[in-house]
Short mmCIF file of C-alpha atoms in Angstrom, two decimals:
data_model
loop_
_atom_site.label_atom_id
_atom_site.label_comp_id
_atom_site.label_asym_id
_atom_site.label_seq_id
_atom_site.Cartn_x
_atom_site.Cartn_y
_atom_site.Cartn_z
CA UNK V 1 -69.31 35.90 -102.81
CA UNK V 2 -65.73 34.89 -103.37
CA UNK V 3 -63.42 37.23 -101.48
CA UNK V 4 -61.22 38.20 -104.40
CA UNK V 5 -64.17 38.79 -106.70
CA UNK V 6 -65.99 40.77 -104.02
CA UNK V 7 -62.94 42.93 -103.53
CA UNK V 8 -62.70 43.72 -107.22
CA UNK V 9 -66.41 44.39 -107.67
CA UNK V 10 -66.61 46.57 -104.58
CA UNK V 11 -63.59 48.53 -105.68
CA UNK V 12 -65.23 49.18 -109.02
CA UNK V 13 -68.53 50.22 -107.44
CA UNK V 14 -66.83 52.56 -105.00
CA UNK V 15 -64.77 54.24 -107.71
CA UNK V 16 -67.89 54.53 -109.85
CA UNK V 17 -69.72 56.16 -106.99
CA UNK V 18 -66.90 58.64 -106.48
CA UNK V 19 -66.91 59.52 -110.18
CA UNK V 20 -68.95 62.70 -109.89
CA UNK V 21 -68.84 63.60 -106.20
CA UNK V 22 -66.77 63.79 -103.06
CA UNK V 23 -68.06 61.36 -100.47
CA UNK V 24 -67.51 61.03 -96.77
CA UNK V 25 -66.20 57.61 -95.80
CA UNK V 26 -69.11 56.84 -93.52
CA UNK V 27 -71.75 57.72 -96.14
CA UNK V 28 -69.92 55.70 -98.71
CA UNK V 29 -69.78 52.70 -96.41
CA UNK V 30 -73.48 53.08 -95.67
CA UNK V 31 -74.47 53.24 -99.32
CA UNK V 32 -72.44 50.17 -100.18
CA UNK V 33 -73.97 48.29 -97.27
CA UNK V 34 -77.46 49.09 -98.52
CA UNK V 35 -76.68 47.24 -101.76
CA UNK V 36 -74.40 44.53 -100.35
CA UNK V 37 -75.68 43.94 -96.82
CA UNK V 38 -73.34 41.02 -96.21
CA UNK V 39 -70.26 43.16 -96.70
CA UNK V 40 -68.71 44.46 -93.52
CA UNK V 41 -67.85 48.11 -93.34
CA UNK V 42 -64.39 47.03 -92.32
CA UNK V 43 -63.82 45.61 -95.81
CA UNK V 44 -65.11 48.78 -97.44
CA UNK V 45 -62.88 50.86 -95.24
CA UNK V 46 -59.93 48.70 -96.19
CA UNK V 47 -60.70 49.26 -99.87
CA UNK V 48 -60.93 53.01 -99.32
CA UNK V 49 -57.54 53.03 -97.70
CA UNK V 50 -56.09 51.02 -100.53
CA UNK V 51 -57.58 53.32 -103.18
CA UNK V 52 -55.97 56.20 -101.37
CA UNK V 53 -52.63 54.44 -100.98
CA UNK V 54 -52.46 53.53 -104.66
CA UNK V 55 -53.41 57.06 -105.70
CA UNK V 56 -56.78 56.20 -107.28
CA UNK V 57 -58.61 58.28 -104.72
CA UNK V 58 -57.59 61.34 -102.79
CA UNK V 59 -58.75 62.67 -99.48
CA UNK V 60 -60.08 66.10 -98.62
CA UNK V 61 -60.23 66.73 -94.90
CA UNK V 62 -63.17 68.79 -93.71
CA UNK V 63 -63.64 70.03 -90.21
CA UNK V 64 -66.55 68.54 -88.37
CA UNK V 65 -68.49 70.37 -85.65
CA UNK V 66 -68.19 67.39 -83.32
CA UNK V 67 -65.44 64.83 -83.43
CA UNK V 68 -62.33 64.60 -85.58
CA UNK V 69 -62.04 65.99 -89.11
CA UNK V 70 -63.97 64.03 -91.71
CA UNK V 71 -62.29 62.54 -94.73
CA UNK V 72 -64.00 63.02 -98.06
CA UNK V 73 -62.89 60.72 -100.80
CA UNK V 74 -62.72 61.77 -104.44
CA UNK V 75 -61.46 60.07 -107.59
CA UNK V 76 -58.14 61.09 -109.15
CA UNK V 77 -57.22 61.06 -112.83
CA UNK V 78 -55.37 57.77 -112.49
CA UNK V 79 -58.36 56.42 -110.57
CA UNK V 80 -60.58 57.48 -113.48
CA UNK V 81 -58.31 55.65 -115.94
CA UNK V 82 -58.27 52.59 -113.73
CA UNK V 83 -62.07 52.65 -113.45
CA UNK V 84 -62.47 52.89 -117.24
CA UNK V 85 -60.20 49.91 -117.65
CA UNK V 86 -62.12 47.96 -115.01
CA UNK V 87 -65.44 48.75 -116.66
CA UNK V 88 -64.15 47.46 -119.97
CA UNK V 89 -63.02 44.24 -118.29
CA UNK V 90 -66.31 43.96 -116.45
CA UNK V 91 -68.29 44.27 -119.68
CA UNK V 92 -66.14 41.57 -121.23
CA UNK V 93 -66.83 39.29 -118.30
CA UNK V 94 -70.58 39.93 -118.30
CA UNK V 95 -70.96 39.56 -122.06
CA UNK V 96 -68.76 36.48 -121.95
CA UNK V 97 -71.00 34.96 -119.30
CA UNK V 98 -74.06 35.98 -121.33
CA UNK V 99 -72.80 34.08 -124.33
CA UNK V 100 -72.86 30.99 -122.14
CA UNK V 101 -76.49 31.74 -121.50
CA UNK V 102 -76.05 33.32 -118.04
CA UNK V 103 -78.41 36.26 -118.13
CA UNK V 104 -80.39 38.05 -115.47
CA UNK N 1 -69.84 47.35 -77.62
CA UNK N 2 -69.24 50.92 -76.49
CA UNK N 3 -67.28 53.32 -78.67
CA UNK N 4 -64.39 53.45 -76.23
CA UNK N 5 -64.27 49.66 -76.00
CA UNK N 6 -64.40 49.31 -79.76
CA UNK N 7 -61.58 51.77 -80.32
CA UNK N 8 -59.49 50.25 -77.58
CA UNK N 9 -59.90 46.77 -78.99
CA UNK N 10 -59.06 47.99 -82.46
CA UNK N 11 -55.97 49.69 -81.11
CA UNK N 12 -54.85 46.53 -79.31
CA UNK N 13 -55.32 44.51 -82.48
CA UNK N 14 -53.30 46.86 -84.65
CA UNK N 15 -50.68 48.18 -82.29
CA UNK N 16 -47.13 47.07 -83.08
CA UNK N 17 -48.35 45.80 -86.45
CA UNK N 18 -48.88 49.07 -88.25
CA UNK N 19 -46.94 52.32 -87.93
CA UNK N 20 -48.02 54.71 -85.15
CA UNK N 21 -49.12 57.34 -87.71
CA UNK N 22 -51.28 54.83 -89.51
CA UNK N 23 -52.78 53.60 -86.26
CA UNK N 24 -53.66 57.15 -85.28
CA UNK N 25 -55.18 57.74 -88.69
CA UNK N 26 -57.34 54.62 -88.55
CA UNK N 27 -58.49 55.32 -84.99
CA UNK N 28 -59.45 58.87 -85.89
CA UNK N 29 -61.42 57.59 -88.90
CA UNK N 30 -63.32 55.19 -86.72
CA UNK N 31 -63.96 57.81 -84.11
CA UNK N 32 -65.53 59.97 -86.80
CA UNK N 33 -67.66 57.00 -87.94
CA UNK N 34 -69.04 56.71 -84.44
CA UNK N 35 -69.78 60.42 -84.34
CA UNK N 36 -71.58 60.24 -87.70
CA UNK N 37 -73.51 57.17 -86.63
CA UNK N 38 -74.73 58.99 -83.56
CA UNK N 39 -75.79 61.92 -85.73
CA UNK N 40 -77.90 59.40 -87.62
CA UNK N 41 -79.56 58.58 -84.33
CA UNK N 42 -77.88 55.24 -83.74
CA UNK N 43 -76.42 54.11 -80.47
CA UNK N 44 -72.96 52.69 -79.86
CA UNK N 45 -74.19 49.12 -80.01
CA UNK N 46 -75.80 49.52 -83.43
CA UNK N 47 -72.83 51.34 -84.85
CA UNK N 48 -70.25 48.85 -83.66
CA UNK N 49 -72.38 46.02 -85.00
CA UNK N 50 -72.44 47.63 -88.43
CA UNK N 51 -68.74 48.33 -88.36
CA UNK N 52 -68.04 44.66 -87.76
CA UNK N 53 -65.78 43.32 -85.05
CA UNK N 54 -62.52 45.20 -84.45
CA UNK N 55 -60.66 41.92 -84.86
CA UNK N 56 -62.17 41.43 -88.32
CA UNK N 57 -61.30 44.97 -89.33
CA UNK N 58 -57.75 44.55 -88.07
CA UNK N 59 -57.43 41.30 -89.98
CA UNK N 60 -58.70 42.84 -93.17
CA UNK N 61 -56.36 45.83 -92.81
CA UNK N 62 -53.38 43.65 -92.06
CA UNK N 63 -54.07 41.35 -95.00
CA UNK N 64 -53.99 44.42 -97.16
CA UNK N 65 -50.61 45.23 -95.66
CA UNK N 66 -49.08 41.85 -96.21
CA UNK N 67 -50.14 42.12 -99.85
CA UNK N 68 -47.64 44.88 -100.49
CA UNK N 69 -44.87 45.77 -98.12
CA UNK N 70 -44.34 43.16 -95.48
CA UNK N 71 -44.06 45.42 -92.49
CA UNK N 72 -42.34 42.72 -90.50
CA UNK N 73 -42.04 44.06 -87.06
CA UNK N 74 -38.45 43.89 -85.93
CA UNK N 75 -38.24 41.92 -82.73
CA UNK N 76 -34.48 42.45 -82.50
CA UNK N 77 -33.98 38.79 -81.64
CA UNK N 78 -30.62 38.23 -79.99
CA UNK N 79 -28.14 36.05 -81.85
CA UNK N 80 -27.07 32.75 -80.32
CA UNK N 81 -23.49 33.82 -79.54
CA UNK N 82 -24.58 36.71 -77.42
CA UNK N 83 -27.13 34.61 -75.58
CA UNK N 84 -24.63 31.90 -74.81
CA UNK N 85 -22.10 34.48 -73.58
CA UNK N 86 -24.69 35.90 -71.20
CA UNK N 87 -25.47 32.38 -70.06
CA UNK N 88 -21.80 31.65 -69.35
CA UNK N 89 -21.56 34.78 -67.21
CA UNK N 90 -24.64 33.67 -65.28
CA UNK N 91 -23.17 30.19 -64.85
CA UNK N 92 -20.13 31.73 -63.20
CA UNK N 93 -22.20 34.04 -61.02
CA UNK N 94 -24.42 31.15 -59.89
CA UNK N 95 -21.48 29.19 -58.47
CA UNK N 96 -19.67 32.12 -56.82
CA UNK N 97 -21.16 31.45 -53.34
CA UNK N 98 -20.22 27.77 -53.56
CA UNK N 99 -16.76 28.74 -54.72
CA UNK N 100 -16.33 31.08 -51.77
CA UNK N 101 -17.52 28.25 -49.52
CA UNK N 102 -14.79 25.93 -50.65
CA UNK N 103 -12.03 28.57 -50.77
CA UNK N 104 -12.71 30.51 -47.59
CA UNK N 105 -14.49 28.09 -45.30
CA UNK N 106 -12.69 25.14 -46.76
CA UNK N 107 -15.77 23.01 -47.23
CA UNK N 108 -15.19 20.38 -49.84
CA UNK N 109 -12.72 20.78 -52.63
CA UNK N 110 -12.49 23.17 -55.53
CA UNK N 111 -13.91 20.34 -57.64
CA UNK N 112 -17.33 20.90 -56.11
CA UNK N 113 -18.06 24.41 -57.43
CA UNK N 114 -16.54 23.28 -60.71
CA UNK N 115 -18.98 20.41 -60.82
CA UNK N 116 -21.83 22.80 -60.06
CA UNK N 117 -20.58 25.00 -62.89
CA UNK N 118 -20.59 22.30 -65.53
CA UNK N 119 -23.94 20.90 -64.45
CA UNK N 120 -25.58 24.35 -64.39
CA UNK N 121 -27.71 23.62 -67.48
CA UNK N 122 -29.29 20.78 -65.46
CA UNK N 123 -29.08 22.34 -62.02
CA UNK N 124 -30.75 19.58 -60.01
CA UNK N 125 -28.00 17.19 -61.08
CA UNK N 126 -25.32 19.46 -59.62
CA UNK N 127 -27.42 20.17 -56.55
CA UNK N 128 -27.93 16.49 -55.76
CA UNK N 129 -24.20 15.86 -56.00
CA UNK N 130 -23.55 18.84 -53.79
CA UNK N 131 -25.97 17.61 -51.14
CA UNK N 132 -24.57 14.08 -51.18
CA UNK N 133 -21.10 15.48 -50.76
CA UNK N 134 -22.28 17.63 -47.87
CA UNK N 135 -23.67 14.46 -46.30
CA UNK N 136 -20.18 12.96 -46.42
CA UNK N 137 -18.83 15.63 -44.19
CA UNK N 138 -21.57 15.29 -41.57
CA UNK N 139 -20.45 11.94 -40.34
CA UNK N 140 -23.52 10.10 -41.54
CA UNK N 141 -21.48 8.89 -44.43
CA UNK N 142 -18.70 7.61 -42.15
CA UNK N 143 -21.25 5.66 -40.12
CA UNK N 144 -22.51 4.07 -43.30
CA UNK N 145 -18.97 3.11 -44.18
CA UNK N 146 -18.43 1.66 -40.73
CA UNK N 147 -21.49 -0.54 -41.13
CA UNK N 148 -20.18 -1.73 -44.45
CA UNK N 149 -16.86 -2.46 -42.85
CA UNK N 150 -18.36 -4.65 -40.16
CA UNK N 151 -20.37 -6.50 -42.75
CA UNK N 152 -17.29 -7.01 -44.82
CA UNK N 153 -15.44 -8.20 -41.71
CA UNK N 154 -17.54 -11.34 -41.70
CA UNK N 155 -16.60 -11.99 -45.29
CA UNK N 156 -12.90 -11.71 -45.18
CA UNK N 157 -10.05 -10.16 -43.22
CA UNK N 158 -8.12 -8.90 -46.23
CA UNK N 159 -10.90 -6.75 -47.59
CA UNK N 160 -11.48 -5.43 -44.09
CA UNK N 161 -8.07 -3.81 -43.95
CA UNK N 162 -8.60 -2.03 -47.26
CA UNK N 163 -12.04 -0.82 -46.20
CA UNK N 164 -10.68 0.42 -42.92
CA UNK N 165 -8.11 2.43 -44.79
CA UNK N 166 -10.81 4.10 -46.87
CA UNK N 167 -12.87 4.70 -43.78
CA UNK N 168 -10.02 6.46 -42.04
CA UNK N 169 -9.43 8.59 -45.10
CA UNK N 170 -13.05 9.67 -45.12
CA UNK N 171 -12.88 10.53 -41.48
CA UNK N 172 -9.77 12.58 -42.14
CA UNK N 173 -11.42 14.63 -44.86
CA UNK N 174 -14.78 14.97 -43.25
CA UNK N 175 -14.54 17.55 -40.57
CA UNK N 176 -17.82 17.81 -38.72
CA UNK N 177 -19.40 20.92 -40.26
CA UNK N 178 -20.82 23.43 -37.85
CA UNK N 179 -24.41 24.58 -38.10
CA UNK N 180 -23.29 27.85 -39.64
CA UNK N 181 -21.33 26.06 -42.34
CA UNK N 182 -24.37 23.94 -43.15
CA UNK N 183 -26.57 27.01 -43.38
CA UNK N 184 -24.12 28.79 -45.64
CA UNK N 185 -23.84 25.67 -47.78
CA UNK N 186 -27.62 25.55 -48.04
CA UNK N 187 -27.77 29.21 -48.96
CA UNK N 188 -25.16 28.90 -51.65
CA UNK N 189 -27.07 25.97 -53.04
CA UNK N 190 -30.31 27.97 -53.01
CA UNK N 191 -28.48 30.78 -54.77
CA UNK N 192 -27.24 28.33 -57.37
CA UNK N 193 -30.74 27.03 -58.02
CA UNK N 194 -32.73 30.26 -57.89
CA UNK N 195 -30.34 33.03 -58.86
CA UNK N 196 -31.59 33.25 -62.46
CA UNK N 197 -35.28 33.02 -61.50
CA UNK N 198 -35.12 35.67 -58.79
CA UNK N 199 -32.84 37.96 -60.76
CA UNK N 200 -35.16 37.82 -63.79
CA UNK N 201 -38.09 38.66 -61.53
CA UNK N 202 -36.31 41.60 -59.96
CA UNK N 203 -34.96 43.09 -63.18
CA UNK N 204 -38.09 42.22 -65.21
CA UNK N 205 -36.47 39.97 -67.77
CA UNK N 206 -32.77 40.35 -67.13
CA UNK N 207 -30.07 38.50 -65.24
CA UNK N 208 -26.68 40.08 -64.60
CA UNK N 209 -25.28 38.29 -67.65
CA UNK N 210 -28.12 39.59 -69.79
CA UNK N 211 -27.68 43.11 -68.43
CA UNK N 212 -23.98 43.04 -69.29
CA UNK N 213 -24.72 41.95 -72.85
CA UNK N 214 -27.69 44.30 -73.21
CA UNK N 215 -30.26 41.61 -73.86
CA UNK N 216 -33.62 40.92 -72.29
CA UNK N 217 -36.35 38.32 -72.01
CA UNK N 218 -39.63 39.50 -73.51
CA UNK N 219 -42.99 37.98 -74.35
CA UNK N 220 -42.99 36.56 -77.85
CA UNK N 221 -45.03 39.57 -78.96
CA UNK N 222 -42.24 41.82 -77.56
CA UNK N 223 -44.32 42.92 -74.57
CA UNK N 224 -42.74 43.04 -71.12
CA UNK N 225 -42.62 39.67 -69.33
CA UNK N 226 -44.92 39.16 -66.39
CA UNK N 227 -44.24 37.10 -63.28
CA UNK N 228 -46.20 34.14 -64.69
CA UNK N 229 -44.07 33.91 -67.80
CA UNK N 230 -40.90 34.29 -65.73
CA UNK N 231 -42.07 31.50 -63.41
CA UNK N 232 -42.71 29.19 -66.37
CA UNK N 233 -39.48 30.04 -68.12
CA UNK N 234 -37.05 30.25 -65.22
CA UNK N 235 -38.43 27.93 -62.60
CA UNK N 236 -40.51 25.30 -64.41
CA UNK N 237 -38.33 25.39 -67.51
CA UNK N 238 -34.77 26.12 -66.51
CA UNK N 239 -34.69 24.73 -62.97
CA UNK N 240 -37.09 21.78 -63.07
CA UNK N 241 -37.49 20.51 -66.63
CA UNK N 242 -33.93 21.32 -67.69
CA UNK N 243 -32.75 19.03 -64.90
CA UNK N 244 -33.55 16.16 -67.23
CA UNK N 245 -30.11 16.26 -68.84
CA UNK N 246 -31.25 15.80 -72.47
CA UNK N 247 -33.49 18.89 -72.39
CA UNK N 248 -30.77 21.59 -72.27
CA UNK N 249 -29.04 19.83 -75.13
CA UNK N 250 -32.21 20.01 -77.24
CA UNK N 251 -32.57 23.66 -76.23
CA UNK N 252 -29.06 24.33 -77.44
CA UNK N 253 -30.06 23.21 -80.90
CA UNK N 254 -33.42 24.97 -80.91
CA UNK N 255 -31.60 28.20 -79.97
CA UNK N 256 -29.25 27.72 -82.88
CA UNK N 257 -31.77 26.69 -85.47
CA UNK N 258 -35.25 28.04 -84.75
CA UNK N 259 -36.31 31.28 -86.38
CA UNK N 260 -36.66 33.24 -83.17
CA UNK N 261 -33.81 31.42 -81.41
CA UNK N 262 -36.11 30.01 -78.75
CA UNK N 263 -34.96 27.49 -76.17
CA UNK N 264 -37.51 24.96 -74.93
CA UNK N 265 -38.03 27.03 -71.78
CA UNK N 266 -38.78 30.01 -74.05
CA UNK N 267 -41.48 28.00 -75.76
CA UNK N 268 -42.86 27.04 -72.37
CA UNK N 269 -43.00 30.62 -71.15
CA UNK N 270 -43.92 32.02 -74.59
CA UNK N 271 -40.87 34.25 -74.45
CA UNK N 272 -38.04 35.41 -76.69
CA UNK N 273 -34.68 36.96 -75.91
CA UNK N 274 -34.08 40.25 -77.69
CA UNK N 275 -31.52 43.03 -77.78
CA UNK N 276 -32.27 45.96 -75.49
#
């Protein structure tokens, strides 16, 4: 998949996944990898950091019995707005492609 | 790859390119990923394979960085004026022993250390002149002249008189140097040739001139210079290659106009000169 497109799609999927729950970075990376096995966790991690830096996701630290504190990611209000906007754009793209006859 | 190896490699890839806080944050995240992976019953090898190579991760993180704020690491590259000032000081220091030679012991004239001084950028040129002058005072040169004179004698009487005059002059100037004088001359020449190299080795990147101006030779990634880099820069570059007279001239311009103010010997040793 094209890098830019992959970045955008992954970002959307991750935000969507965070919509109703807090998720630990590792679990999140694992679940994305199950769907997109060719994506490295490093890329997912990079996206998580970016979502946090731009304020679309926030981090809740939770103590872990062994090892350093775990970071749980959750969506923020602005992240929610951004996701809604992305979903609208995504639908436009998919329906646009469909009108060219690209269906699945 | 073991967890410790993975984290170390990641650290090496990111260090000096992201802030220390961020580095700590990333490393702690990855440590927790290893812990979680082990809780899932995976071993270090499997986890590090899933995580992708540390180099890839570092690349991906840094790309992200360059997208927004360009956290250009400040190498504190020294400006050309300061470098050249330090160089001038070192030029003077390098000829001090030769200067003392001519003033105190009276070997040669004051012109000799001055010649060494101006040829310092191409030291072998000065050194060769110095040696040939030293040869003059040993008497070998006078013998050569005497041979020439006798050859000339066969050609014509007039020339002979002139030559004889020159010969006598040479003899007058050239006192037979004692062994000690020769040794001291040799030492001052060695000092001239190797002062910068040895000094940089001893002070790990600094000569006296550089110390006075608070500047230092570093690796181009700002790490401390090792002996190998110093050897390439100081000996191969500045002593040997710079002795081709055009090279220092080119270096002068590359110092002025390249982004990191590198001389050719800096490129050879993969070094930069930066403010302390």
